[in-house]
Amino acid sequence: MPVSPDIERSMLNGQELKSQKKREEWVLLGLSLPAIFVIALVVILPVGWLFYLSFVDGHGSFSLEHYQKMVEYKSYARVFIATFKVSALTTLICIVLGYPIAYFLAALPSRWSGIFMLAVLLPFWTSLLVRTYAWLVLLQRKGLLNDLAIQIGLWDSPVKLVHNMTGTLIGMAHIMLPFLVLPLYGAMKKIEPDMMQAASNLGASPVRAFGSIYLPLSISGLAAGSLIVFVLCLGFYVTPAVLGGGRVVMVATQITAILEHQFNWGAASALGVVLLLATVLVLYLAGRFFKFDTALFGKR
Amino acid sequence: MNNPTALPISIRGLTKKYGDLNALNSVDLEIKSSEFLTLLGPSGSGKTTLLMAIAGFNRPDAGSIKFGDAEMVLTPPHKRDVGMVFQSYALFPHMTVSENIGFPLKLRGLAAKEARGRVDEALATVQLSGLGDRAIDQLSGGQRQRVALARAFVFRPRILLMDEPLSALDKKLREHMQIELKQIHRQLGVTTVYVTHDQREALTMSDRIAVINHGELAQVDTPEAIYNRPKDQFVADFIGESTMLSLTRGGDGRLSFGSEIISSSSPNPSVLKWSLVVRPERLHLLERDVNTSEKQVVFRGHVKEYVFQGETGFALIALNDMTILSVRFGTGARSRIRLLELGALVSIGLMREDIILIPEEGQM
């Protein structure tokens, strides 16, 4: 059948271009297979196993026994309340300490901000355990901090700074601080310096300009950082275990205790599942209030 | 319109150094009330430094800035009560158009109802009525520019500052906004200081232009005076197109170029060396070869090159001493110069009224 020249033109190389596009799509899919495989192996399988264990009783049959206990025993509720309390307080301390740090870093000329950023990131390069035990040394009864405080007359006799809530919060805030500072710094860096000039030109005092312009423009970074810190705190183990000295019982430490003393995988798994769901809930609620992809990755 | 609340600005001995660089070197400048004054200069000339000093964003090393009779040099920016349009517009992205424009009114404690009226009025002035509820990132570049302008004048400042406000717009919109800004200035009558590096923009908009170079004012004058009577080589070169011809001085003080007498006497006997500034559009092709007369100076040369640029074009004419003169011509059907062949011998006339003499560099 003769084809009119117009139609022929509109389909020029059409088949070949189409199959080329298909080929590229298959290649892309093939390239992402290893990643999909690894994610399935290290995330989906273990979490699925966790779910399974939490619904199985000591005899290997399906049961809601572990979840029932969690509702019945007040001690579980106390653990969750303590976990949320420690996480919230740590986040609050990080906000109070981290906002000025991030502001300072963002205000510095770039060659200096690099050096100070290094100081913020330095703790990342030492082991978590080392840092936590370092705090133990610093904070104990005859530790550096107590000695110094007594010498300059801050207090008379050694104050209990460790193996309690105080020590746990100090240690956790120290470890979590960079997680708050980094996204906040990113958000602040994106605030053009002429924003504050414009505010002041229009008649805003420095305090007013900060409140109406700088704070709202940095709030997404602050929210992102706070969320990261809060969520990381929820599942934190090492620092509360070492610096809390058994007096600060969070979910993660409780899970260890159940495994060590009762060898009860089902109960431990159920705790893990509830913590996971609580974390997902926190992330979901937060995601409804803020657009975090903007704050974290800078896209619109 | 003269605005009775507009204020003159008086700048004296304003000096600002960045390290070894003299950003501003003892600048004196009187800006009249209600005037549109443009600071024009190449980048790094100090024009923005001067504007920022007026706004209060940088602290000069020495000098005085007065608004009316009030010394402002020590006053923090938020108490200066000047409106400013930033080069990047600096609109607040977390506020709507109306909230941006209403921000200075809110700071001044205006009642919500009155503030809304003023915002609507300002939106109407910049032809954005009805867009008050838009978010900033929903606006085009030209619309953002208008919002920035409305925000700068809505609180009725006594002085308005603009830092290259049109530089981010494309050429067509920029030329349209130049006229519009000029009209808004006339309507508001507020003393306006405008910074640009675009000489055409400066010529279009200003009552007066202050040409600034290396932190010093080279010339402060009306656009016509700046163009027709530049004081020195920098101004002549920076504003408009020009060819500089070095003149020789005869024993009787006559200034001539080759055999053509340009001026029978030197404008200032103490200056020995003079240049003739030739504007390409002030040259015209002569129909017949005539001699230099009382009316005009005549140059002769060969056509070396044609360049067509749309509404006009230019031809490069090589004179006998190999100096190249640029002649601008219209491109319409009546333009004869385009019909000439490359290499043709032509005579070019310059009316004596169009002669611009400047002292040669380094001997003022």
Coordinates of N, CA, C and O in Angstrom, one line a residue, chain A residues 4 11 19 39 114 129-130 147 168 171 174 177 183-184 211 213 218 240 265 272 291-292 300:
Chain A
S4 N 1.3 7.9 2.1 CA 1.4 9.3 1.7 C 2.7 9.9 2.3 O 3.1 9.5 3.4
M11 N 6.6 9.4 10.7 CA 7.0 8.1 11.4 C 8.4 7.8 11.2 O 8.9 6.7 11.4
S19 N 12.1 1.5 20.3 CA 12.8 0.4 20.9 C 14.0 0.8 21.6 O 14.4 0.2 22.6
I39 N 18.3 -4.0 49.7 CA 17.3 -3.5 50.5 C 16.4 -4.6 51.0 O 16.1 -4.6 52.2
G114 N 34.2 26.5 57.0 CA 34.7 25.2 56.8 C 35.4 24.7 58.0 O 35.2 23.5 58.4
L129 N 31.1 4.7 71.2 CA 31.4 4.1 72.5 C 32.4 4.9 73.2 O 32.3 5.2 74.4
V130 N 33.5 5.3 72.4 CA 34.6 6.1 73.0 C 34.1 7.4 73.6 O 34.4 7.8 74.7
D147 N 35.5 18.3 89.8 CA 36.7 18.9 90.4 C 36.7 20.4 90.1 O 37.0 21.2 90.9
T168 N 22.6 11.1 81.0 CA 22.1 10.6 79.7 C 21.8 11.8 78.8 O 22.2 11.7 77.6
G171 N 25.1 13.4 77.4 CA 25.8 12.5 76.4 C 25.0 12.5 75.1 O 25.6 12.6 74.0
H174 N 25.2 15.7 73.1 CA 26.5 15.9 72.5 C 26.5 15.1 71.2 O 27.0 15.6 70.2
L177 N 23.9 16.5 68.4 CA 24.0 18.0 68.0 C 24.3 18.1 66.5 O 23.6 18.9 65.8
P183 N 21.3 20.1 58.9 CA 20.2 20.6 58.1 C 19.8 22.1 58.4 O 19.4 22.8 57.4
L184 N 20.0 22.5 59.6 CA 19.7 23.9 60.0 C 20.7 24.8 59.3 O 20.3 25.9 58.7
G211 N 12.7 37.8 64.1 CA 11.5 37.1 64.4 C 10.6 36.9 63.2 O 10.0 35.9 63.0
I213 N 11.5 37.4 59.8 CA 12.1 37.0 58.6 C 13.0 35.8 58.8 O 12.8 34.7 58.2
S218 N 14.2 29.9 58.4 CA 15.1 28.8 58.8 C 14.3 27.7 59.5 O 14.8 26.7 59.9
P240 N 22.3 5.9 76.6 CA 21.5 5.8 77.8 C 21.9 4.5 78.6 O 21.8 4.6 79.9
W265 N 12.3 -13.8 73.0 CA 12.4 -13.1 71.7 C 11.1 -12.5 71.3 O 11.0 -11.4 70.7
G272 N 10.0 -3.9 69.8 CA 10.6 -3.4 68.6 C 9.6 -2.9 67.6 O 9.7 -1.8 67.0
K291 N 7.4 20.4 54.7 CA 7.9 19.8 53.5 C 9.4 19.5 53.7 O 10.2 20.4 53.4
F292 N 9.7 18.3 54.1 CA 11.1 18.1 54.5 C 12.0 17.9 53.3 O 13.2 18.2 53.4
R300 N 12.5 22.3 45.1 CA 11.2 22.9 45.3 C 10.1 21.9 45.2 O 10.1 21.1 44.4

